[in-house]
Amino acid sequence: MKTLLNGSASTGDQEVSGEVLAIRGGRPLKGRVEVKGAKNLVTKAMVAALLGETVSILRDVPDISDVQVVRSLLEVHGVTVVESEEGTLHLDPSGAVTAHFEEIDAHAGASRIPILFCGPLLHLLGEALIPDLGGCRIGDRPINFHMDALRAFGAVVDKSYEGIRITAPNGLHGADIVLPYPSVGATEQVLLTAVRAKGTTELRNAAIEPEIMDLIAVLQKMGAIISYEPNRVIVIEGVESLRGYDHRAIFDRNEAASWACAALATDGDIFVGGARQQEMLTFLNVFRKAGGWFDVREDGIQFRRDGALKPVVVETDVHPGFMTDWQQPLIVALTQAEGRSVVHETVYENRLGFTAALNQMGADIVVHPHGIDAPGRRVPRRALEQAAVIVGPTPLHGADVEVPDLRGGYSYVIAALAAEGESVVRNVGIIRRGYEKFFSKLDALGADFDVIG
């Protein structure tokens, strides 16, 4: 049971304002949790509502802070957002207006979502404003892919001390675009811009994550003409107008994988309601190799250990590879595997920094800042890649740690729950960016913790 500092009990996350958890570990997590729509789809589908001439309805929307940020940004731009029932949003763009830099910046906070407003706002209002962008501190996330794509469509990009102002004095037209890297954000930018540009757009080296495919489904419901061709090629034929959509978001596979890793790390047994096998094939293979057991059911997937944990070698990559968001909670579990595991991080150059705190808790992890040459590599080496070598099993013990980013923060909590003794985890508010009702779910799984508010 978690308690507030004043001693009053609480099981609803909305009642909790604390940013610090005191966790007493050594107890397996057991029970059921539900996952709703994917953060990486829901926030983009909300932006897509700007493109429609009628009201859009988005279902299975999680109650997370990133959704609240996008809702605030939409409302600043004059979009009416109403929650008709839990998890169902109605988005009416008929009153859309231009916002000021200060308003956008005040509501955006650390989010990088404002950049995806560009295409829809250019079509709707003729200009878009972007303040300085934030986001998790996990490495270089340049916006040049986005700006280059917008210029290809005919947009004019002007920079100032306030941020970036983008206009389209002659309208937007189709373009042939080749991404240097299959960036998810840049692919979303092209899709949200091309659907109403004049002419045809061909995007090569596109990201093809399940959330991208679900965004394409949303846009097709709105009246867009989009085809996916072999070898990461997406073709978009621009249309003059789009209508609103009614869509149920794809489940959050990142959250599902996180709870699966929590079952491994704590020797628990967790059923993740709403999880589906197809979108998690790559993860499930690694989970099984690492000594995990799972049972795919109609309404979700059950996860637990199958004997002693085993070392694995993992290379993160864009879909259909092993997601970078999966490696952080997996590394916590690998500290308990018998032998030497290696995680090659090829997507972000600073995503292994969180392991220093795990070492503080007793883990044996060495980070190679320039990666490791190894035979049998399937993912092409990148200049920015790193590698972590994890040797286990090593008993974990309590420590005082501070959350660095969303997935790293979740990993700290799970490490603390797997450790003996008490840990203090600070800055846990970041975790609510991507995990709905996080404290309530921990409570339901039998975690022993207090919220210090």
Coordinates of C-alpha atoms in Angstrom, one line a residue:
M1 CA 0.0 0.0 0.0
K2 CA 1.3 3.4 -0.8
T3 CA 0.7 6.3 1.5
L4 CA 1.0 10.1 1.3
L5 CA 3.5 11.8 3.6
N6 CA 0.8 13.0 5.9
G7 CA -0.2 9.3 6.4
S8 CA -3.5 9.3 4.4
A9 CA -3.8 6.3 2.1
S10 CA -4.4 6.7 -1.6
T11 CA -4.8 4.3 -4.5
G12 CA -5.7 6.9 -7.2
D13 CA -2.8 8.5 -9.1
Q14 CA -4.7 11.7 -9.4
E15 CA -4.6 12.2 -5.7
V16 CA -0.8 11.8 -5.6
S17 CA 1.4 14.9 -6.2
G18 CA 4.6 13.4 -4.9
E19 CA 7.7 13.1 -7.1
V20 CA 9.6 10.6 -4.9
L21 CA 9.0 6.9 -4.2
A22 CA 10.3 5.0 -1.2
I23 CA 10.3 1.4 -2.4
R24 CA 10.9 -1.8 -0.3
G25 CA 12.0 -4.5 -2.7
G26 CA 12.4 -8.2 -2.8
R27 CA 8.8 -9.0 -3.5
P28 CA 7.6 -10.6 -6.8
L29 CA 5.1 -8.5 -8.8
K30 CA 2.0 -10.6 -9.4
G31 CA -1.4 -9.8 -10.8
R32 CA -3.0 -8.1 -13.8
V33 CA -2.6 -4.7 -15.4
E34 CA -4.3 -3.2 -18.4
V35 CA -2.7 -1.3 -21.2
K36 CA -4.6 1.3 -23.3
G37 CA -3.7 3.0 -26.5
A38 CA 0.0 3.6 -27.5
K39 CA 1.5 6.9 -26.4
N40 CA 3.4 7.0 -29.7
L41 CA 0.1 6.7 -31.7
V42 CA -2.4 8.6 -29.6
T43 CA -0.6 11.9 -29.4
K44 CA -0.1 11.8 -33.2
A45 CA -3.7 10.9 -33.9
M46 CA -4.8 13.9 -31.8
V47 CA -2.7 16.2 -34.0
A48 CA -4.2 14.6 -37.1
A49 CA -7.6 15.8 -36.0
L50 CA -6.5 19.3 -37.1
L51 CA -6.7 18.0 -40.7
G52 CA -10.3 17.1 -40.6
E53 CA -13.3 19.3 -41.4
T54 CA -15.5 17.4 -38.9
V55 CA -15.2 16.1 -35.4
S56 CA -12.8 13.2 -34.7
I57 CA -13.3 10.5 -32.1
L58 CA -10.3 8.8 -30.5
R59 CA -10.8 5.8 -28.2
D60 CA -8.6 4.0 -25.7
V61 CA -6.7 7.2 -24.9
P62 CA -4.5 6.7 -21.8
D63 CA -4.5 9.2 -19.0
I64 CA -0.8 10.2 -19.3
S65 CA 0.9 13.6 -19.1
D66 CA 1.9 13.5 -22.8
V67 CA -1.7 13.3 -23.8
Q68 CA -2.5 16.3 -21.5
V69 CA 0.3 18.3 -23.2
V70 CA -1.1 17.6 -26.7
R71 CA -4.6 18.4 -25.5
S72 CA -3.4 21.7 -24.1
L73 CA -1.6 22.5 -27.3
L74 CA -4.7 21.7 -29.4
E75 CA -6.9 23.9 -27.1
V76 CA -4.4 26.8 -27.4
H77 CA -4.9 26.5 -31.2
G78 CA -8.7 26.7 -30.7
V79 CA -9.5 23.0 -31.0
T80 CA -12.4 21.9 -28.7
V81 CA -11.5 18.7 -26.9
V82 CA -14.2 16.8 -24.9
E83 CA -13.8 13.5 -23.0
S84 CA -17.2 11.8 -23.4
E85 CA -16.2 8.8 -21.2
E86 CA -13.0 7.5 -19.8
G87 CA -10.5 7.1 -22.6
T88 CA -12.7 8.6 -25.4
L89 CA -11.8 12.1 -26.8
H90 CA -13.9 14.1 -29.2
L91 CA -11.7 16.7 -31.1
D92 CA -13.4 19.5 -33.0
P93 CA -11.0 21.6 -35.1
S94 CA -13.6 24.0 -36.5
G95 CA -12.4 26.9 -34.3
A96 CA -8.7 26.5 -35.0
V97 CA -6.6 29.7 -34.7
T98 CA -2.9 30.7 -34.7
A99 CA -1.2 30.6 -31.3
H100 CA 1.7 32.7 -30.1
F101 CA 5.2 31.4 -29.3
E102 CA 4.7 32.1 -25.6
E103 CA 1.4 30.1 -25.4
I104 CA 2.9 27.1 -27.3
D105 CA 6.0 27.1 -25.2
A106 CA 4.1 27.4 -21.9
H107 CA 1.9 24.4 -22.7
A108 CA 4.5 22.2 -24.5
G109 CA 6.9 21.9 -21.6
A110 CA 9.5 19.3 -22.4
S111 CA 7.4 17.7 -25.2
R112 CA 8.6 17.5 -28.8
I113 CA 5.1 17.2 -30.1
P114 CA 4.8 20.8 -31.4
I115 CA 6.9 20.0 -34.4
L116 CA 4.3 17.6 -35.7
F117 CA 1.7 20.4 -35.7
C118 CA 3.5 22.0 -38.6
G119 CA 1.9 20.3 -41.6
P120 CA -1.7 20.4 -40.3
L121 CA -1.3 24.0 -39.3
L122 CA 0.2 25.0 -42.6
H123 CA -2.8 23.5 -44.4
L124 CA -5.3 25.0 -42.0
L125 CA -3.8 28.4 -41.1
G126 CA -0.9 29.0 -43.4
E127 CA 1.7 29.1 -40.7
A128 CA 3.1 27.2 -37.8
L129 CA 5.3 28.2 -34.8
I130 CA 7.7 25.9 -32.9
P131 CA 9.4 27.0 -29.7
D132 CA 12.6 25.3 -28.4
L133 CA 12.0 21.6 -28.2
G134 CA 12.5 19.4 -25.2
G135 CA 12.1 15.6 -24.7
C136 CA 13.9 12.9 -22.8
R137 CA 17.7 13.3 -22.5
I138 CA 18.6 10.2 -24.3
G139 CA 20.8 11.6 -27.1
D140 CA 20.8 13.8 -30.2
R141 CA 17.3 14.1 -31.7
P142 CA 17.9 16.7 -34.4
I143 CA 14.9 18.3 -36.2
N144 CA 16.7 18.8 -39.5
F145 CA 14.9 15.8 -40.9
H146 CA 11.6 17.6 -40.2
M147 CA 12.7 20.9 -41.6
D148 CA 14.2 19.4 -44.7
A149 CA 11.0 17.5 -45.4
L150 CA 8.9 20.7 -44.9
R151 CA 11.1 22.6 -47.2
A152 CA 10.7 19.9 -49.8
F153 CA 6.9 20.5 -49.6
G154 CA 7.5 24.2 -50.4
A155 CA 7.5 25.5 -46.8
V156 CA 9.7 28.5 -45.8
V157 CA 11.5 28.1 -42.5
D158 CA 12.6 31.2 -40.5
K159 CA 14.5 30.9 -37.3
S160 CA 14.4 33.5 -34.5
Y161 CA 15.3 33.8 -30.8
E162 CA 11.8 32.7 -30.0
G163 CA 11.9 29.5 -32.1
I164 CA 11.0 28.6 -35.7
R165 CA 8.2 30.2 -37.8
I166 CA 7.2 28.1 -40.8
T167 CA 5.0 29.5 -43.7
A168 CA 3.7 28.2 -47.0
P169 CA 3.2 31.4 -49.2
N170 CA 2.6 29.3 -52.3
G171 CA 0.9 26.3 -50.6
L172 CA 2.3 22.9 -50.2
H173 CA 3.0 20.4 -53.0
G174 CA 4.0 16.8 -53.2
A175 CA 7.6 15.8 -53.0
D176 CA 10.1 13.0 -53.4
I177 CA 11.8 12.5 -50.0
V178 CA 14.5 10.1 -48.9
L179 CA 15.1 10.0 -45.2
P180 CA 18.8 9.5 -44.2
Y181 CA 17.5 7.2 -41.4
P182 CA 14.0 5.7 -41.0
S183 CA 13.0 8.2 -38.3
V184 CA 9.6 7.7 -36.8
G185 CA 9.1 11.4 -36.2
A186 CA 10.1 12.5 -39.7
T187 CA 7.9 9.8 -41.2
E188 CA 5.0 11.1 -39.2
Q189 CA 5.8 14.6 -40.3
V190 CA 5.7 13.6 -44.0
L191 CA 2.4 11.8 -43.6
L192 CA 0.7 14.6 -41.7
T193 CA 1.9 17.1 -44.4
A194 CA 1.6 15.1 -47.6
V195 CA -2.1 14.0 -47.2
R196 CA -3.3 17.5 -48.2
A197 CA -0.4 18.7 -50.3
K198 CA -1.1 19.1 -54.0
G199 CA 0.2 16.1 -56.0
T200 CA 1.9 12.9 -55.0
T201 CA 4.6 12.4 -52.4
E202 CA 6.9 9.4 -52.4
L203 CA 8.7 8.8 -49.1
R204 CA 11.7 6.4 -49.1
N205 CA 13.5 4.8 -46.2
A206 CA 10.3 5.4 -44.1
A207 CA 9.8 4.1 -40.6
I208 CA 7.2 1.3 -40.5
E209 CA 6.5 0.8 -36.8
P210 CA 3.0 -0.5 -35.9
E211 CA 2.2 3.0 -34.6
I212 CA 3.0 4.4 -38.0
M213 CA 0.7 1.9 -39.7
D214 CA -2.0 2.8 -37.2
L215 CA -1.5 6.5 -38.1
I216 CA -1.9 5.6 -41.7
A217 CA -5.1 3.8 -40.9
V218 CA -6.4 7.0 -39.1
L219 CA -5.5 9.1 -42.1
Q220 CA -7.1 6.7 -44.5
K221 CA -10.3 6.8 -42.5
M222 CA -10.2 10.6 -42.9
G223 CA -10.1 10.3 -46.7
A224 CA -6.4 10.1 -47.4
I225 CA -4.9 7.9 -50.2
I226 CA -1.8 6.2 -48.8
S227 CA -0.1 3.1 -50.1
Y228 CA 2.8 1.1 -48.5
E229 CA 5.2 -0.5 -50.9
P230 CA 8.2 -2.8 -50.4
N231 CA 11.5 -1.6 -49.1
R232 CA 10.2 1.1 -46.8
V233 CA 8.4 3.2 -49.5
I234 CA 5.2 5.0 -48.7
V235 CA 3.3 6.8 -51.4
I236 CA 0.7 9.5 -50.5
E237 CA -1.6 11.1 -53.1
G238 CA -2.7 14.5 -51.8
V239 CA -6.5 15.3 -51.5
E240 CA -8.3 18.6 -51.2
S241 CA -10.1 17.9 -47.9
L242 CA -10.3 15.4 -45.1
R243 CA -13.1 14.5 -42.6
G244 CA -12.9 13.5 -39.0
Y245 CA -12.2 9.9 -37.9
D246 CA -13.5 7.4 -35.4
H247 CA -10.6 5.2 -34.3
R248 CA -9.5 2.9 -31.5
A249 CA -5.8 3.3 -30.9
I250 CA -3.4 0.4 -31.1
F251 CA -2.3 -0.9 -27.7
D252 CA 0.9 0.3 -26.1
R253 CA 3.5 -2.4 -26.8
N254 CA 6.2 -0.4 -25.0
E255 CA 4.2 -0.5 -21.8
A256 CA 3.3 -4.2 -22.3
A257 CA 7.0 -5.1 -22.8
S258 CA 7.9 -3.1 -19.7
W259 CA 5.6 -5.1 -17.5
A260 CA 6.9 -8.3 -19.0
C261 CA 10.4 -7.3 -18.0
A262 CA 9.2 -6.5 -14.6
A263 CA 7.9 -10.1 -14.3
L264 CA 11.4 -11.3 -15.3
A265 CA 13.3 -9.0 -13.0
T266 CA 11.2 -9.6 -9.8
D267 CA 10.4 -13.3 -10.5
G268 CA 6.8 -12.4 -10.7
D269 CA 3.7 -13.3 -12.8
I270 CA 2.0 -10.5 -14.6
F271 CA -1.0 -10.7 -17.0
V272 CA -1.0 -7.7 -19.4
G273 CA -4.5 -7.1 -20.6
G274 CA -4.8 -5.6 -24.1
A275 CA -1.4 -6.8 -25.2
R276 CA -1.3 -8.6 -28.6
Q277 CA 1.2 -11.0 -30.0
Q278 CA 1.7 -9.7 -33.6
E279 CA 3.1 -6.3 -32.7
M280 CA 5.5 -7.9 -30.1
L281 CA 6.9 -10.8 -32.1
T282 CA 10.5 -9.6 -31.8
F283 CA 10.3 -8.8 -28.1
L284 CA 8.6 -12.2 -27.4
N285 CA 11.5 -14.1 -29.1
V286 CA 14.1 -12.3 -26.9
F287 CA 11.9 -12.7 -23.8
R288 CA 11.8 -16.5 -24.4
K289 CA 15.6 -16.7 -25.0
A290 CA 16.2 -14.9 -21.8
G291 CA 14.3 -17.5 -19.8
G292 CA 10.8 -16.0 -19.9
W293 CA 7.5 -17.9 -20.3
F294 CA 4.4 -16.3 -21.9
D295 CA 0.9 -17.4 -22.7
V296 CA -0.9 -15.5 -25.5
R297 CA -4.7 -15.3 -24.8
E298 CA -7.6 -13.6 -26.4
D299 CA -7.5 -10.6 -24.0
G300 CA -3.8 -10.3 -23.4
I301 CA -0.5 -12.0 -22.6
Q302 CA 0.7 -13.6 -19.3
F303 CA 4.4 -13.2 -18.5
R304 CA 6.7 -15.0 -16.0
R305 CA 10.0 -16.7 -15.6
D306 CA 10.6 -20.2 -16.9
G307 CA 13.5 -21.3 -14.5
A308 CA 16.8 -19.5 -14.3
L309 CA 17.3 -16.4 -16.5
K310 CA 19.7 -16.8 -19.4
P311 CA 22.1 -14.3 -21.0
V312 CA 21.2 -12.9 -24.4
V313 CA 22.7 -10.6 -27.1
V314 CA 20.4 -7.9 -28.3
E315 CA 20.7 -5.2 -31.0
T316 CA 18.2 -2.4 -31.0
D317 CA 16.9 -1.3 -34.3
V318 CA 14.0 0.3 -36.0
H319 CA 10.9 -1.9 -36.6
P320 CA 10.8 -4.8 -37.1
G321 CA 13.9 -4.9 -35.0
F322 CA 14.2 -4.9 -31.2
M323 CA 12.9 -1.5 -30.0
T324 CA 15.3 0.8 -28.2
D325 CA 12.4 1.5 -25.7
W326 CA 12.5 -2.2 -24.7
Q327 CA 16.2 -2.5 -23.8
Q328 CA 16.2 -0.5 -20.6
P329 CA 13.7 -2.6 -18.6
L330 CA 15.2 -5.7 -20.2
I331 CA 18.7 -4.8 -18.9
V332 CA 17.3 -4.8 -15.3
A333 CA 16.2 -8.4 -15.8
L334 CA 19.5 -9.3 -17.4
T335 CA 21.4 -8.4 -14.2
Q336 CA 19.8 -11.5 -12.8
A337 CA 20.7 -13.8 -15.8
E338 CA 23.5 -16.4 -15.4
G339 CA 26.3 -15.2 -17.6
R340 CA 27.3 -12.4 -19.9
S341 CA 24.7 -10.5 -21.9
V342 CA 25.3 -7.8 -24.4
V343 CA 23.0 -5.0 -25.5
H344 CA 24.0 -3.0 -28.6
E345 CA 22.2 0.3 -28.6
T346 CA 22.1 1.6 -32.2
V347 CA 19.2 4.1 -32.2
Y348 CA 20.2 6.7 -29.5
E349 CA 23.7 7.4 -28.5
N350 CA 23.0 8.3 -24.8
R351 CA 20.4 5.7 -23.8
L352 CA 22.7 3.6 -21.7
G353 CA 23.6 6.3 -19.2
F354 CA 20.9 5.0 -16.9
T355 CA 23.0 1.9 -16.1
A356 CA 25.3 3.9 -13.7
A357 CA 22.5 3.8 -11.2
L358 CA 22.0 0.1 -11.6
N359 CA 25.7 -0.4 -10.8
Q360 CA 25.1 1.7 -7.7
M361 CA 22.5 -0.9 -6.8
G362 CA 24.9 -3.8 -7.2
A363 CA 24.7 -4.6 -10.9
D364 CA 27.8 -5.4 -13.0
I365 CA 27.4 -3.4 -16.2
V366 CA 30.1 -1.9 -18.4
V367 CA 29.1 0.6 -21.1
H368 CA 31.3 0.8 -24.2
P369 CA 30.7 4.4 -25.4
H370 CA 31.8 3.5 -29.0
G371 CA 30.1 0.2 -29.3
I372 CA 31.6 -3.3 -29.7
D373 CA 32.7 -5.1 -32.9
A374 CA 31.2 -8.5 -32.7
P375 CA 30.8 -11.4 -35.1
G376 CA 27.3 -12.1 -36.4
R377 CA 26.0 -8.6 -36.0
R378 CA 22.7 -8.2 -38.0
V379 CA 22.2 -4.5 -37.5
P380 CA 24.6 -2.2 -39.5
R381 CA 27.0 -0.4 -37.2
R382 CA 26.3 3.3 -36.6
A383 CA 28.8 5.9 -35.5
L384 CA 26.8 6.9 -32.5
E385 CA 26.1 3.4 -31.1
Q386 CA 27.0 2.2 -27.7
A387 CA 27.0 -1.3 -26.0
A388 CA 26.4 -2.5 -22.5
V389 CA 27.9 -5.7 -21.2
I390 CA 25.9 -7.1 -18.3
V391 CA 27.4 -9.9 -16.1
G392 CA 25.1 -11.7 -13.7
P393 CA 23.5 -12.7 -11.6
T394 CA 24.3 -10.0 -9.1
P395 CA 22.1 -9.3 -6.1
L396 CA 20.6 -5.8 -6.2
H397 CA 20.3 -3.7 -3.1
G398 CA 18.5 -0.5 -2.3
A399 CA 19.9 2.9 -3.3
D400 CA 18.9 6.6 -3.8
V401 CA 18.5 7.3 -7.5
E402 CA 17.0 10.0 -9.7
V403 CA 14.9 9.3 -12.8
P404 CA 16.7 10.5 -16.0
D405 CA 14.1 9.8 -18.6
L406 CA 10.8 7.9 -19.2
R407 CA 12.0 4.3 -19.8
G408 CA 15.1 4.7 -17.7
G409 CA 12.8 5.9 -14.8
Y410 CA 10.6 2.8 -15.1
S411 CA 13.7 0.6 -15.1
Y412 CA 14.8 2.2 -11.8
V413 CA 11.5 1.5 -10.2
I414 CA 11.6 -2.1 -11.3
A415 CA 15.2 -2.5 -10.2
A416 CA 14.2 -1.1 -6.8
L417 CA 11.4 -3.6 -6.6
A418 CA 13.8 -6.5 -7.4
A419 CA 16.4 -5.3 -4.9
E420 CA 16.7 -6.1 -1.2
G421 CA 16.2 -3.3 1.2
E422 CA 14.7 0.2 0.6
S423 CA 15.3 2.5 -2.4
V424 CA 14.4 6.1 -2.9
V425 CA 13.5 6.9 -6.5
R426 CA 13.3 10.7 -7.2
N427 CA 11.7 12.6 -10.1
V428 CA 9.1 9.8 -10.8
G429 CA 6.7 12.3 -12.4
I430 CA 8.5 11.7 -15.7
I431 CA 7.2 8.1 -15.7
R432 CA 3.6 9.4 -15.9
R433 CA 4.5 10.7 -19.4
G434 CA 4.0 7.2 -20.8
Y435 CA 2.5 4.9 -18.0
E436 CA -1.1 5.4 -17.1
K437 CA -2.1 5.0 -13.5
F438 CA 1.4 3.9 -12.7
F439 CA 1.2 3.9 -8.9
S440 CA -2.2 2.2 -9.0
K441 CA -0.8 -0.6 -11.2
L442 CA 2.2 -1.1 -8.9
D443 CA -0.2 -1.3 -6.0
A444 CA -2.4 -3.9 -7.8
L445 CA 0.7 -6.0 -8.4
G446 CA 1.6 -6.1 -4.7
A447 CA 4.5 -3.6 -4.8
D448 CA 5.5 -2.2 -1.3
F449 CA 6.1 1.5 -1.6
D450 CA 5.3 4.9 -0.3
V451 CA 4.7 8.1 -2.3
I452 CA 6.5 11.0 -0.6
G453 CA 4.6 14.1 -1.6

